[in-house]
XYZ file of C-alpha atoms in Angstrom:
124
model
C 0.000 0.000 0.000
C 1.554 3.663 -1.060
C 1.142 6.540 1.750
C -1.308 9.286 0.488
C -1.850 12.911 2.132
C -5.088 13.521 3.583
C -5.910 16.969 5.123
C -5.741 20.274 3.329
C -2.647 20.988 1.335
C -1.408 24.508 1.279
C 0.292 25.959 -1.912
C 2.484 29.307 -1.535
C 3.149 31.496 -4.286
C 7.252 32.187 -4.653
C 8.221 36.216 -4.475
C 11.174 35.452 -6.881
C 10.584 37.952 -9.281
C 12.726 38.778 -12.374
C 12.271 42.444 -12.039
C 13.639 42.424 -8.142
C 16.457 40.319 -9.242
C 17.655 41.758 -12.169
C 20.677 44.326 -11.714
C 23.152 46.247 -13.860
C 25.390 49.031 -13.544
C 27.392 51.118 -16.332
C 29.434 53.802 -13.556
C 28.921 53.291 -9.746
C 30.121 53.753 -6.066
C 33.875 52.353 -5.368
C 35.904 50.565 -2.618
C 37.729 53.786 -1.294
C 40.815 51.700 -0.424
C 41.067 48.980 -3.068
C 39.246 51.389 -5.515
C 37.631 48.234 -6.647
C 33.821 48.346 -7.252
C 31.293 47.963 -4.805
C 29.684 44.441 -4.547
C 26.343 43.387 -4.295
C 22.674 44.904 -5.936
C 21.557 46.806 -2.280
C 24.818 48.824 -2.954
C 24.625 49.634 -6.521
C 27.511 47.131 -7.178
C 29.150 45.634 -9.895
C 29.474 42.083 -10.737
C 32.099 39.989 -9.021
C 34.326 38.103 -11.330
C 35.969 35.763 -9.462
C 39.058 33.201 -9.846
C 37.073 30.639 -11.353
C 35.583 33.312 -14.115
C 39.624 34.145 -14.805
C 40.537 30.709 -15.248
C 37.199 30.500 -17.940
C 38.828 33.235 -20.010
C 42.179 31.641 -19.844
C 40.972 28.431 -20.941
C 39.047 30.325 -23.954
C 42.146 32.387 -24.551
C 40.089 35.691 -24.383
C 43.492 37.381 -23.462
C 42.496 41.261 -24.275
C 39.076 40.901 -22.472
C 40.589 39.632 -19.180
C 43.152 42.293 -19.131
C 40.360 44.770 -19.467
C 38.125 42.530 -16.979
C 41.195 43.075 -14.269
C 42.328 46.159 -15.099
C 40.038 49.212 -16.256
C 37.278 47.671 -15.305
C 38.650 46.611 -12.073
C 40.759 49.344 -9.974
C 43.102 50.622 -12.530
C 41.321 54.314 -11.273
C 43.828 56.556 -14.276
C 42.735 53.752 -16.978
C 38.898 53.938 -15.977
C 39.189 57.946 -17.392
C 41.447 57.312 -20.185
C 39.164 54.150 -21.686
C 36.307 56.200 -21.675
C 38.499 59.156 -23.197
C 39.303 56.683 -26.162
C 36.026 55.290 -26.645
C 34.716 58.883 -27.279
C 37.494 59.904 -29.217
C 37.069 56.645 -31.525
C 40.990 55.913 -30.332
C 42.952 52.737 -29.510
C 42.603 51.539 -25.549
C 45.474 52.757 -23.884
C 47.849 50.360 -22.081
C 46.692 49.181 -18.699
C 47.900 50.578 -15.731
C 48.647 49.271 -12.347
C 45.611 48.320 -10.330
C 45.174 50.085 -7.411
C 45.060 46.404 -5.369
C 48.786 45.991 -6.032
C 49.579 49.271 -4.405
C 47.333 47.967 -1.479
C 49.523 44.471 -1.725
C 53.104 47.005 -1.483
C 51.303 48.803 1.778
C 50.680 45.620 3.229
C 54.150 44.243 2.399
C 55.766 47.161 3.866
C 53.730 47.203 7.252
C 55.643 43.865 7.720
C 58.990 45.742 7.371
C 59.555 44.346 3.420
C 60.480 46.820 0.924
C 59.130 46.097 -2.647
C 60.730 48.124 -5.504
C 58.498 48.444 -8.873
C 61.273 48.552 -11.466
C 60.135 49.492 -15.002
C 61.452 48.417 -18.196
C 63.787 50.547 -20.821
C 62.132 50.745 -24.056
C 65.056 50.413 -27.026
């Protein structure tokens, strides 16, 4: 013999709605010390890409996008103006810049007494 419900069965509607879920942002509020953007839809963020996302556009070999995805996009905060710049001006994107979380990294480095020198190459 198979088990059957008796009694009243209650159905509940589900409040997942597309339009309180969706989210997207073109220019927004910043991390003031990684200069990174903010995370999350409750603080007008932008969308995470994490490690796993990287390693997707590795494997694809979508080299120019994930520069731009971790750079100018990201925290490089001089690149952010000069992209747009370009874009406007119907120019090539400049050259990426140093994101602001490696200057973070140095800061951190040096409170634990290690100096880190950024040496630059000589163009011929």
């Amino acid at each position: 013999a198979e088990d059957v419900t008796v009694g009243e069965i209650y159905m509940m509607k589900l409040v997942h709605l597309a339009d309180d879920k969706i989210h997207a942002r073109s220019i927004g509020p910043y991390s003031l010390v990684t200069q990174q953007p903010l995370g999350g839809k409750a603080q007008f963020g932008g969308q995470r890409f994490g490690e796993m996302e990287v390693w997707a556009l590795e494997a694809y070999g979508a080299a120019y996008m994930l520069q731009e995805m971790l750079t100018v996009k990201s925290d490089d905060v001089q690149g952010r103006s000069l992209m747009y710049e370009t874009i406007v001006k119907g120019e090539n994107p400049p050259e990426p810049g140093i994101p602001e979380s490696f200057s973070v990294l140095v800061k951190e480095l040096q409170a634990l007494c290690v100096n880190v020198k950024l040496l630059e190459e000589e163009e011929d």
